[in-house]
């Protein structure tokens, strides 16, 4: 088996995550889908690292994790405060940008 | 297995592992997207992440594999679950689409995007791969190799991520923290206030319909049989998780009457 | 000496400025100042005239350049003056008659509250008219031309509280605009053809330009002349201009301003000489106006309007003469000057009569005034004799020369023009006799004024009588003076002169002129002298009724220009509303509709925006891949 298959898997997971972001209304699930997309990227980085024979890809994946952790902390905090204010975690409820 | 072959293929065991666990990962991702309840989504995602950790290990990224399990499935997913609990575990989302055409557009875009990505990967000439053997052994192991990179080449990025994490922590605190601008009122003061305002002078009634239901999410019934939502705690009220049992009594009564009617009928038949 | 030319204009201009800006404190003395400055201008004119007489005939022109007016590369106009024999003649006429009319106005406007303003306008007019005749280029002439138009407008509408006066002023202004447009177009063609508009170079270069262009310039100049000189087809304003005070009618609408068209044509003699077609049109316009004005003059009962018709007719003579070319220019100017005297005198006489008759203007309400206003009668009578061409008086000499020159044009043309001028002379005698008889002879047909008091005809004050006397002297003597002092030789260096070859002898022409004059007088006497004049005008023939309505000129203008213009603007408005607005509104509606559709994309749902981002990313990746593949 060629490790390229890992890349195809990563692409598939990323696409599933993206579609999930688009079709789910619950902000928490949307957030989970974002995490899924990040993880797909990490898989691709790790695979690239293996294919190129150096560790830079793994370092990038590591940084991605750190940033994702920070993002999750802030994002969930936002969801919680939004929920407190509006009693809803639906992304469609915040539709004040329309005319 | 010759060295030549090793350049572009992996062991059969790894291939087996890939196809089995890859299927699991995809199923997990799909159920993350398609599950109605956020808890189920979170658990599916955790499964996918564990599979990914295994793949990291298979790819020679031992440190990342462990970190994936510890940080993602251990910390981040637990954070998710915590928030899901806060928002309401039982609240199931409706998967019915409300924006016209959104689902079709999303599907079309996703399909096109996926095909394009696959085409891009297939298009790139990735016939062989180097493998991590040399890179991992250069500093005496994967962790040492990563450490060497992080603290030399990527040291500034590393420091900045540190700053980012601290900022995120502070941000989360700021976002969720509610400043208490006055001293918390004592029980005595609260009761005095109730008397002053003249409503709910006695303590709030307890939830539940005694002798039938006593769960906290069931509103107590007023003498005329209508549920009094005031008896249910505020959090559940806000989530809309009040179970309405006011009609259950009526339907129970109806069923009882029917049963007794049937029995009476049979007795009548028997008596005849 | 040259430096005096600017003073010539400067004196009345100063008067206008002081009187119009000075305010109420000049109410008591303003008219004296205005008159004095007009007289100063006349004296300067006389000094320059004396100086000019002392020089040889070819060296008489003076030039003065004050400054460069428009200093643009390739487009230069100087504030420069040219004083030659032609301008000199005009200067003396304008300042001389002008001063006399200033004096007359002192008496005539005595009871008017706005007398100071009136004198300011009069001074402004004199300055503008002098600028017109002294300019050394067409652009400066145009400046003066517009200046006299402005002064004329202000003075016709001087009694602006009367709606009729305000309307008449507007009418004069608008009709004059048509002519002014002709002048400006002529100047533009001139500039593109010759590259300059200074008289000297332009007139010297006429040989180089094509005849078509010269004809175009000539016709445009004629249009300008028609506007200012009230010639057919732009004649309609002159009759209404009589709404102004009588001194204004005398100075501007009889003696000076309306002759500016004649000046323009004579000044541009070289252009017309080189464009025979334009010349022909000039003579035709002159001939038509000559008869037109005369016929209108016969039918009017308003004394000033009758005289206005006469003015139109007499200027028709001048234009006709100017159209004859070198054989006529001198006589056009000569008639212009003599006409300036007798017509001013006639108008002042009419003003004097009105002054005595409670401002009554209807001649059918006059009658028998000769005993009550002897001086007015005598001076008016002398003017009358002069205009009908009584032998020995000024009109006789100048008109006779024009008739002679018309015959001398030669060919059928000459015969037609000559006959027209003779008929015009007969009609002139007829309508002037009619005016004379209705006003001064016959029984009294006076009417009480609104308060029921009968009029007390009386001789006018001395300030009014003296100018009338002086003008009467001029009417009597000017013709003979010009005839025997060599006016032709005086003007010849400027306008050129050629002797025409008349098919009939001069004596025969003179005899015929006198004969038609006697005929006209006789006819009028039979009609108005031997039987009483009805107080209410009889219905009259179709021609009479048409003539009373100025030969339907206003009806024609209304039908053609006003109605046509209204329809044109209506259709333009329709096009504007339907087509232009339609396009604009349609575009707006299309944009609005499109925006309405686009607005629906902005539904505020973050997920919709995310889809478009995602789709956009997909497109970008596709594009990148395609570029790679290519």
Short mmCIF file of N, CA and C in Angstrom, two decimals, chain C residues 466-605:
data_model
loop_
_atom_site.label_atom_id
_atom_site.label_comp_id
_atom_site.label_asym_id
_atom_site.label_seq_id
_atom_site.Cartn_x
_atom_site.Cartn_y
_atom_site.Cartn_z
N UNK C 466 -36.86 124.37 -26.61
CA UNK C 466 -35.59 124.70 -27.24
C UNK C 466 -35.03 123.55 -28.07
N UNK C 467 -34.97 122.32 -27.51
CA UNK C 467 -34.48 121.22 -28.35
C UNK C 467 -35.33 121.02 -29.60
N UNK C 468 -36.65 121.21 -29.48
CA UNK C 468 -37.50 121.04 -30.65
C UNK C 468 -37.14 122.04 -31.72
N UNK C 469 -36.90 123.29 -31.29
CA UNK C 469 -36.54 124.33 -32.25
C UNK C 469 -35.23 123.99 -32.93
N UNK C 470 -34.25 123.58 -32.11
CA UNK C 470 -32.94 123.27 -32.69
C UNK C 470 -33.03 122.12 -33.68
N UNK C 471 -33.81 121.11 -33.31
CA UNK C 471 -33.95 119.96 -34.22
C UNK C 471 -34.70 120.37 -35.49
N UNK C 472 -35.66 121.29 -35.36
CA UNK C 472 -36.37 121.76 -36.54
C UNK C 472 -35.40 122.47 -37.47
N UNK C 473 -34.54 123.29 -36.88
CA UNK C 473 -33.52 123.95 -37.70
C UNK C 473 -32.69 122.92 -38.43
N UNK C 474 -32.29 121.87 -37.68
CA UNK C 474 -31.51 120.82 -38.32
C UNK C 474 -32.30 120.15 -39.43
N UNK C 475 -33.58 119.90 -39.18
CA UNK C 475 -34.39 119.22 -40.20
C UNK C 475 -34.45 120.05 -41.47
N UNK C 476 -34.49 121.33 -41.29
CA UNK C 476 -34.58 122.19 -42.47
C UNK C 476 -33.24 122.26 -43.19
N UNK C 477 -32.16 122.42 -42.40
CA UNK C 477 -30.91 122.82 -43.02
C UNK C 477 -30.00 121.67 -43.36
N UNK C 478 -30.11 120.53 -42.65
CA UNK C 478 -29.10 119.48 -42.78
C UNK C 478 -28.94 119.00 -44.22
N UNK C 479 -30.06 118.81 -44.89
CA UNK C 479 -30.00 118.27 -46.24
C UNK C 479 -29.18 119.16 -47.16
N UNK C 480 -29.56 120.44 -47.15
CA UNK C 480 -28.86 121.36 -48.02
C UNK C 480 -27.39 121.44 -47.63
N UNK C 481 -27.13 121.43 -46.32
CA UNK C 481 -25.75 121.50 -45.84
C UNK C 481 -24.94 120.34 -46.40
N UNK C 482 -25.49 119.14 -46.27
CA UNK C 482 -24.78 117.97 -46.77
C UNK C 482 -24.62 118.04 -48.28
N UNK C 483 -25.70 118.44 -48.93
CA UNK C 483 -25.69 118.45 -50.39
C UNK C 483 -24.60 119.38 -50.92
N UNK C 484 -24.46 120.52 -50.25
CA UNK C 484 -23.57 121.52 -50.83
C UNK C 484 -22.23 121.63 -50.13
N UNK C 485 -22.03 120.87 -49.04
CA UNK C 485 -20.73 120.99 -48.36
C UNK C 485 -19.86 119.77 -48.64
N UNK C 486 -20.28 118.91 -49.53
CA UNK C 486 -19.41 117.79 -49.90
C UNK C 486 -19.44 116.64 -48.91
N UNK C 487 -20.63 116.22 -48.51
CA UNK C 487 -20.74 115.08 -47.61
C UNK C 487 -20.23 113.81 -48.29
N UNK C 488 -20.48 113.73 -49.58
CA UNK C 488 -20.05 112.54 -50.32
C UNK C 488 -18.53 112.41 -50.27
N UNK C 489 -17.84 113.53 -50.51
CA UNK C 489 -16.37 113.49 -50.48
C UNK C 489 -15.86 113.19 -49.07
N UNK C 490 -16.62 113.67 -48.08
CA UNK C 490 -16.25 113.48 -46.67
C UNK C 490 -16.25 111.99 -46.32
N UNK C 491 -17.28 111.30 -46.76
CA UNK C 491 -17.38 109.89 -46.37
C UNK C 491 -16.65 108.96 -47.33
N UNK C 492 -16.38 109.43 -48.53
CA UNK C 492 -15.87 108.54 -49.57
C UNK C 492 -14.65 107.73 -49.14
N UNK C 493 -13.67 108.32 -48.41
CA UNK C 493 -12.50 107.50 -48.05
C UNK C 493 -12.86 106.27 -47.23
N UNK C 494 -13.96 106.33 -46.51
CA UNK C 494 -14.33 105.20 -45.66
C UNK C 494 -15.21 104.21 -46.41
N UNK C 495 -16.27 104.71 -47.02
CA UNK C 495 -17.26 103.81 -47.59
C UNK C 495 -17.05 103.56 -49.07
N UNK C 496 -16.28 104.38 -49.70
CA UNK C 496 -16.16 104.29 -51.15
C UNK C 496 -17.38 104.92 -51.80
N UNK C 497 -17.24 105.33 -53.01
CA UNK C 497 -18.38 105.92 -53.71
C UNK C 497 -18.27 105.67 -55.20
N UNK C 498 -19.40 105.39 -55.80
CA UNK C 498 -19.42 105.21 -57.25
C UNK C 498 -20.66 105.90 -57.79
N UNK C 499 -20.52 106.53 -58.89
CA UNK C 499 -21.68 107.15 -59.51
C UNK C 499 -22.47 106.09 -60.24
N UNK C 500 -23.75 106.03 -59.98
CA UNK C 500 -24.57 105.07 -60.70
C UNK C 500 -24.99 105.65 -62.05
N UNK C 501 -25.36 104.75 -62.93
CA UNK C 501 -25.85 105.22 -64.23
C UNK C 501 -27.34 104.95 -64.27
N UNK C 502 -28.08 106.00 -63.97
CA UNK C 502 -29.51 105.85 -63.88
C UNK C 502 -30.12 105.78 -65.28
N UNK C 503 -31.08 104.91 -65.48
CA UNK C 503 -31.73 104.84 -66.79
C UNK C 503 -32.60 106.07 -67.05
N UNK C 504 -32.98 106.74 -65.98
CA UNK C 504 -33.73 107.98 -66.21
C UNK C 504 -32.96 109.11 -65.54
N UNK C 505 -33.17 110.28 -66.00
CA UNK C 505 -32.34 111.40 -65.58
C UNK C 505 -32.70 111.81 -64.15
N UNK C 506 -31.76 112.49 -63.51
CA UNK C 506 -31.95 112.93 -62.13
C UNK C 506 -33.13 113.88 -62.03
N UNK C 507 -33.26 114.70 -62.99
CA UNK C 507 -34.36 115.67 -62.96
C UNK C 507 -35.69 114.94 -63.00
N UNK C 508 -35.76 113.89 -63.82
CA UNK C 508 -37.02 113.14 -63.92
C UNK C 508 -37.33 112.48 -62.60
N UNK C 509 -36.30 111.94 -61.94
CA UNK C 509 -36.52 111.30 -60.64
C UNK C 509 -37.05 112.32 -59.67
N UNK C 510 -36.42 113.49 -59.63
CA UNK C 510 -36.85 114.52 -58.70
C UNK C 510 -38.29 114.91 -58.96
N UNK C 511 -38.60 115.09 -60.22
CA UNK C 511 -39.97 115.46 -60.59
C UNK C 511 -40.95 114.39 -60.11
N UNK C 512 -40.58 113.13 -60.38
CA UNK C 512 -41.47 112.04 -59.97
C UNK C 512 -41.63 112.03 -58.47
N UNK C 513 -40.54 112.25 -57.74
CA UNK C 513 -40.60 112.25 -56.28
C UNK C 513 -41.58 113.32 -55.79
N UNK C 514 -41.43 114.51 -56.37
CA UNK C 514 -42.31 115.59 -55.94
C UNK C 514 -43.75 115.26 -56.31
N UNK C 515 -43.92 114.67 -57.45
CA UNK C 515 -45.26 114.36 -57.91
C UNK C 515 -45.93 113.36 -56.98
N UNK C 516 -45.22 112.28 -56.63
CA UNK C 516 -45.85 111.28 -55.76
C UNK C 516 -46.10 111.87 -54.38
N UNK C 517 -45.23 112.78 -53.96
CA UNK C 517 -45.43 113.43 -52.67
C UNK C 517 -46.73 114.22 -52.67
N UNK C 518 -46.90 115.01 -53.74
CA UNK C 518 -48.12 115.81 -53.85
C UNK C 518 -49.33 114.89 -53.89
N UNK C 519 -49.19 113.80 -54.59
CA UNK C 519 -50.28 112.83 -54.68
C UNK C 519 -50.66 112.32 -53.30
N UNK C 520 -49.62 111.93 -52.51
CA UNK C 520 -49.89 111.41 -51.18
C UNK C 520 -50.53 112.44 -50.29
N UNK C 521 -50.02 113.66 -50.33
CA UNK C 521 -50.58 114.73 -49.50
C UNK C 521 -52.02 114.98 -49.90
N UNK C 522 -52.25 115.02 -51.21
CA UNK C 522 -53.60 115.30 -51.70
C UNK C 522 -54.58 114.25 -51.24
N UNK C 523 -54.19 113.00 -51.36
CA UNK C 523 -55.07 111.91 -50.94
C UNK C 523 -55.42 112.04 -49.47
N UNK C 524 -54.40 112.30 -48.67
CA UNK C 524 -54.63 112.43 -47.24
C UNK C 524 -55.54 113.61 -46.95
N UNK C 525 -55.34 114.71 -47.71
CA UNK C 525 -56.16 115.89 -47.47
C UNK C 525 -57.63 115.60 -47.79
N UNK C 526 -57.81 114.89 -48.89
CA UNK C 526 -59.20 114.54 -49.27
C UNK C 526 -59.83 113.70 -48.17
N UNK C 527 -59.06 112.80 -47.63
CA UNK C 527 -59.64 111.86 -46.67
C UNK C 527 -59.78 112.46 -45.27
N UNK C 528 -58.81 113.26 -44.84
CA UNK C 528 -58.81 113.71 -43.45
C UNK C 528 -58.97 115.22 -43.30
N UNK C 529 -58.72 115.99 -44.37
CA UNK C 529 -58.79 117.43 -44.23
C UNK C 529 -60.16 117.96 -44.58
N UNK C 530 -60.82 117.35 -45.56
CA UNK C 530 -62.07 117.92 -46.05
C UNK C 530 -63.28 117.38 -45.34
N UNK C 531 -63.15 116.26 -44.69
CA UNK C 531 -64.28 115.81 -43.89
C UNK C 531 -63.84 115.54 -42.45
N UNK C 532 -64.79 115.63 -41.53
CA UNK C 532 -64.40 115.47 -40.13
C UNK C 532 -63.88 114.06 -39.86
N UNK C 533 -62.94 114.03 -38.93
CA UNK C 533 -62.34 112.75 -38.56
C UNK C 533 -63.23 112.09 -37.51
N UNK C 534 -63.69 110.85 -37.73
CA UNK C 534 -64.52 110.20 -36.71
C UNK C 534 -63.71 109.91 -35.44
N UNK C 535 -64.38 110.11 -34.30
CA UNK C 535 -63.68 109.89 -33.03
C UNK C 535 -63.39 108.40 -32.82
N UNK C 536 -64.36 107.57 -33.20
CA UNK C 536 -64.13 106.13 -33.13
C UNK C 536 -63.70 105.67 -34.52
N UNK C 537 -62.63 104.91 -34.55
CA UNK C 537 -62.08 104.50 -35.84
C UNK C 537 -63.09 103.65 -36.59
N UNK C 538 -63.34 103.97 -37.86
CA UNK C 538 -64.21 103.11 -38.66
C UNK C 538 -63.58 101.74 -38.84
N UNK C 539 -64.44 100.78 -39.17
CA UNK C 539 -63.95 99.41 -39.24
C UNK C 539 -62.82 99.28 -40.26
N UNK C 540 -63.03 99.94 -41.40
CA UNK C 540 -61.96 99.98 -42.39
C UNK C 540 -61.88 98.71 -43.20
N UNK C 541 -61.05 98.78 -44.24
CA UNK C 541 -60.90 97.64 -45.13
C UNK C 541 -60.07 96.55 -44.45
N UNK C 542 -60.00 95.43 -45.14
CA UNK C 542 -59.23 94.31 -44.60
C UNK C 542 -57.78 94.73 -44.39
N UNK C 543 -57.23 95.45 -45.36
CA UNK C 543 -55.83 95.89 -45.26
C UNK C 543 -55.65 96.82 -44.07
N UNK C 544 -56.62 97.75 -43.90
CA UNK C 544 -56.51 98.69 -42.77
C UNK C 544 -56.51 97.94 -41.46
N UNK C 545 -57.42 96.96 -41.36
CA UNK C 545 -57.50 96.22 -40.11
C UNK C 545 -56.22 95.42 -39.87
N UNK C 546 -55.70 94.86 -40.94
CA UNK C 546 -54.45 94.12 -40.80
C UNK C 546 -53.33 95.06 -40.40
N UNK C 547 -53.32 96.25 -41.01
CA UNK C 547 -52.25 97.20 -40.71
C UNK C 547 -52.35 97.68 -39.27
N UNK C 548 -53.59 97.83 -38.79
CA UNK C 548 -53.73 98.22 -37.38
C UNK C 548 -53.11 97.18 -36.46
N UNK C 549 -53.17 95.95 -36.92
CA UNK C 549 -52.53 94.89 -36.12
C UNK C 549 -51.10 94.65 -36.59
N UNK C 550 -50.45 95.72 -37.05
CA UNK C 550 -49.06 95.64 -37.52
C UNK C 550 -48.90 94.58 -38.61
N UNK C 551 -49.88 94.55 -39.53
CA UNK C 551 -49.84 93.58 -40.64
C UNK C 551 -49.65 92.14 -40.12
N UNK C 552 -50.28 91.89 -38.97
CA UNK C 552 -50.34 90.54 -38.41
C UNK C 552 -48.97 89.97 -38.04
N UNK C 553 -47.99 90.87 -37.84
CA UNK C 553 -46.66 90.33 -37.53
C UNK C 553 -46.65 89.54 -36.23
N UNK C 554 -47.38 90.07 -35.22
CA UNK C 554 -47.38 89.37 -33.94
C UNK C 554 -48.13 88.05 -34.04
N UNK C 555 -49.22 88.08 -34.85
CA UNK C 555 -49.96 86.84 -35.04
C UNK C 555 -49.08 85.80 -35.72
N UNK C 556 -48.30 86.32 -36.71
CA UNK C 556 -47.40 85.40 -37.41
C UNK C 556 -46.36 84.84 -36.45
N UNK C 557 -45.75 85.73 -35.69
CA UNK C 557 -44.73 85.26 -34.74
C UNK C 557 -45.32 84.28 -33.75
N UNK C 558 -46.54 84.63 -33.30
CA UNK C 558 -47.16 83.74 -32.33
C UNK C 558 -47.41 82.37 -32.94
N UNK C 559 -48.00 82.40 -34.16
CA UNK C 559 -48.36 81.13 -34.79
C UNK C 559 -47.12 80.30 -35.07
N UNK C 560 -46.08 80.97 -35.60
CA UNK C 560 -44.93 80.19 -36.05
C UNK C 560 -43.99 79.88 -34.89
N UNK C 561 -43.61 80.93 -34.18
CA UNK C 561 -42.53 80.72 -33.20
C UNK C 561 -43.07 80.31 -31.83
N UNK C 562 -44.08 81.03 -31.35
CA UNK C 562 -44.56 80.70 -30.00
C UNK C 562 -45.24 79.34 -30.00
N UNK C 563 -46.22 79.17 -30.93
CA UNK C 563 -46.92 77.89 -30.96
C UNK C 563 -45.96 76.77 -31.35
N UNK C 564 -45.16 77.06 -32.40
CA UNK C 564 -44.20 76.05 -32.82
C UNK C 564 -43.25 75.70 -31.69
N UNK C 565 -42.76 76.74 -31.02
CA UNK C 565 -41.84 76.51 -29.91
C UNK C 565 -42.49 75.71 -28.81
N UNK C 566 -43.78 76.06 -28.55
CA UNK C 566 -44.48 75.33 -27.50
C UNK C 566 -44.58 73.85 -27.87
N UNK C 567 -44.94 73.62 -29.14
CA UNK C 567 -45.06 72.22 -29.55
C UNK C 567 -43.71 71.53 -29.48
N UNK C 568 -42.69 72.25 -29.91
CA UNK C 568 -41.35 71.66 -29.88
C UNK C 568 -40.97 71.28 -28.45
N UNK C 569 -41.19 72.25 -27.53
CA UNK C 569 -40.80 71.94 -26.15
C UNK C 569 -41.67 70.83 -25.59
N UNK C 570 -42.98 70.84 -25.98
CA UNK C 570 -43.83 69.75 -25.49
C UNK C 570 -43.30 68.41 -25.95
N UNK C 571 -42.95 68.36 -27.25
CA UNK C 571 -42.49 67.06 -27.74
C UNK C 571 -41.16 66.71 -27.09
N UNK C 572 -40.32 67.75 -26.87
CA UNK C 572 -39.05 67.46 -26.20
C UNK C 572 -39.30 66.96 -24.78
N UNK C 573 -40.26 67.60 -24.12
CA UNK C 573 -40.59 67.16 -22.76
C UNK C 573 -41.08 65.72 -22.80
N UNK C 574 -41.91 65.44 -23.86
CA UNK C 574 -42.41 64.07 -23.97
C UNK C 574 -41.25 63.10 -24.15
N UNK C 575 -40.33 63.48 -25.06
CA UNK C 575 -39.18 62.61 -25.29
C UNK C 575 -38.38 62.47 -24.00
N UNK C 576 -38.25 63.60 -23.30
CA UNK C 576 -37.49 63.56 -22.06
C UNK C 576 -38.14 62.61 -21.06
N UNK C 577 -39.48 62.75 -20.97
CA UNK C 577 -40.17 61.92 -19.98
C UNK C 577 -40.16 60.46 -20.37
N UNK C 578 -40.45 60.22 -21.68
CA UNK C 578 -40.61 58.82 -22.06
C UNK C 578 -39.26 58.16 -22.33
N UNK C 579 -38.43 58.84 -23.15
CA UNK C 579 -37.21 58.16 -23.61
C UNK C 579 -36.09 58.31 -22.58
N UNK C 580 -35.72 59.58 -22.32
CA UNK C 580 -34.57 59.81 -21.44
C UNK C 580 -34.85 59.29 -20.05
N UNK C 581 -36.02 59.77 -19.50
CA UNK C 581 -36.37 59.29 -18.16
C UNK C 581 -36.62 57.80 -18.19
N UNK C 582 -37.17 57.32 -19.32
CA UNK C 582 -37.44 55.89 -19.41
C UNK C 582 -36.15 55.10 -19.29
N UNK C 583 -35.13 55.54 -20.02
CA UNK C 583 -33.84 54.84 -19.95
C UNK C 583 -33.29 54.90 -18.53
N UNK C 584 -33.32 56.14 -18.00
CA UNK C 584 -32.75 56.32 -16.66
C UNK C 584 -33.53 55.50 -15.63
N UNK C 585 -34.87 55.68 -15.68
CA UNK C 585 -35.68 54.96 -14.70
C UNK C 585 -35.60 53.46 -14.92
N UNK C 586 -35.54 53.07 -16.23
CA UNK C 586 -35.43 51.65 -16.52
C UNK C 586 -34.15 51.07 -15.93
N UNK C 587 -33.05 51.81 -16.14
CA UNK C 587 -31.79 51.35 -15.56
C UNK C 587 -31.91 51.23 -14.06
N UNK C 588 -32.50 52.29 -13.48
CA UNK C 588 -32.64 52.27 -12.02
C UNK C 588 -33.50 51.09 -11.59
N UNK C 589 -34.61 50.86 -12.34
CA UNK C 589 -35.49 49.77 -11.96
C UNK C 589 -34.77 48.43 -12.12
N UNK C 590 -34.00 48.32 -13.22
CA UNK C 590 -33.27 47.07 -13.42
C UNK C 590 -32.29 46.83 -12.29
N UNK C 591 -31.54 47.90 -11.96
CA UNK C 591 -30.57 47.77 -10.87
C UNK C 591 -31.30 47.44 -9.58
N UNK C 592 -32.45 48.16 -9.39
CA UNK C 592 -33.23 47.92 -8.16
C UNK C 592 -33.69 46.48 -8.09
N UNK C 593 -34.25 45.98 -9.23
CA UNK C 593 -34.74 44.61 -9.24
C UNK C 593 -33.62 43.61 -8.98
N UNK C 594 -32.49 43.86 -9.67
CA UNK C 594 -31.35 42.97 -9.50
C UNK C 594 -30.88 42.99 -8.05
N UNK C 595 -30.85 44.22 -7.49
CA UNK C 595 -30.41 44.32 -6.10
C UNK C 595 -31.37 43.58 -5.19
N UNK C 596 -32.68 43.68 -5.54
CA UNK C 596 -33.66 42.96 -4.73
C UNK C 596 -33.36 41.47 -4.73
N UNK C 597 -33.02 40.96 -5.94
CA UNK C 597 -32.67 39.54 -6.00
C UNK C 597 -31.41 39.25 -5.21
N UNK C 598 -30.39 40.14 -5.44
CA UNK C 598 -29.13 39.91 -4.76
C UNK C 598 -29.30 40.00 -3.25
N UNK C 599 -30.23 40.88 -2.84
CA UNK C 599 -30.45 41.09 -1.42
C UNK C 599 -30.86 39.79 -0.75
N UNK C 600 -31.59 38.97 -1.54
CA UNK C 600 -32.05 37.73 -0.94
C UNK C 600 -30.89 36.80 -0.61
N UNK C 601 -29.78 36.99 -1.35
CA UNK C 601 -28.60 36.19 -1.01
C UNK C 601 -28.08 36.58 0.36
N UNK C 602 -28.28 37.84 0.72
CA UNK C 602 -27.80 38.31 2.02
C UNK C 602 -28.86 38.02 3.06
N UNK C 603 -29.02 36.73 3.38
CA UNK C 603 -30.10 36.39 4.29
C UNK C 603 -29.67 36.41 5.75
N UNK C 604 -28.41 36.73 5.98
CA UNK C 604 -27.95 36.85 7.35
C UNK C 604 -27.51 35.54 7.97
N UNK C 605 -27.72 34.41 7.27
CA UNK C 605 -27.33 33.11 7.83
C UNK C 605 -25.86 32.86 7.53
#
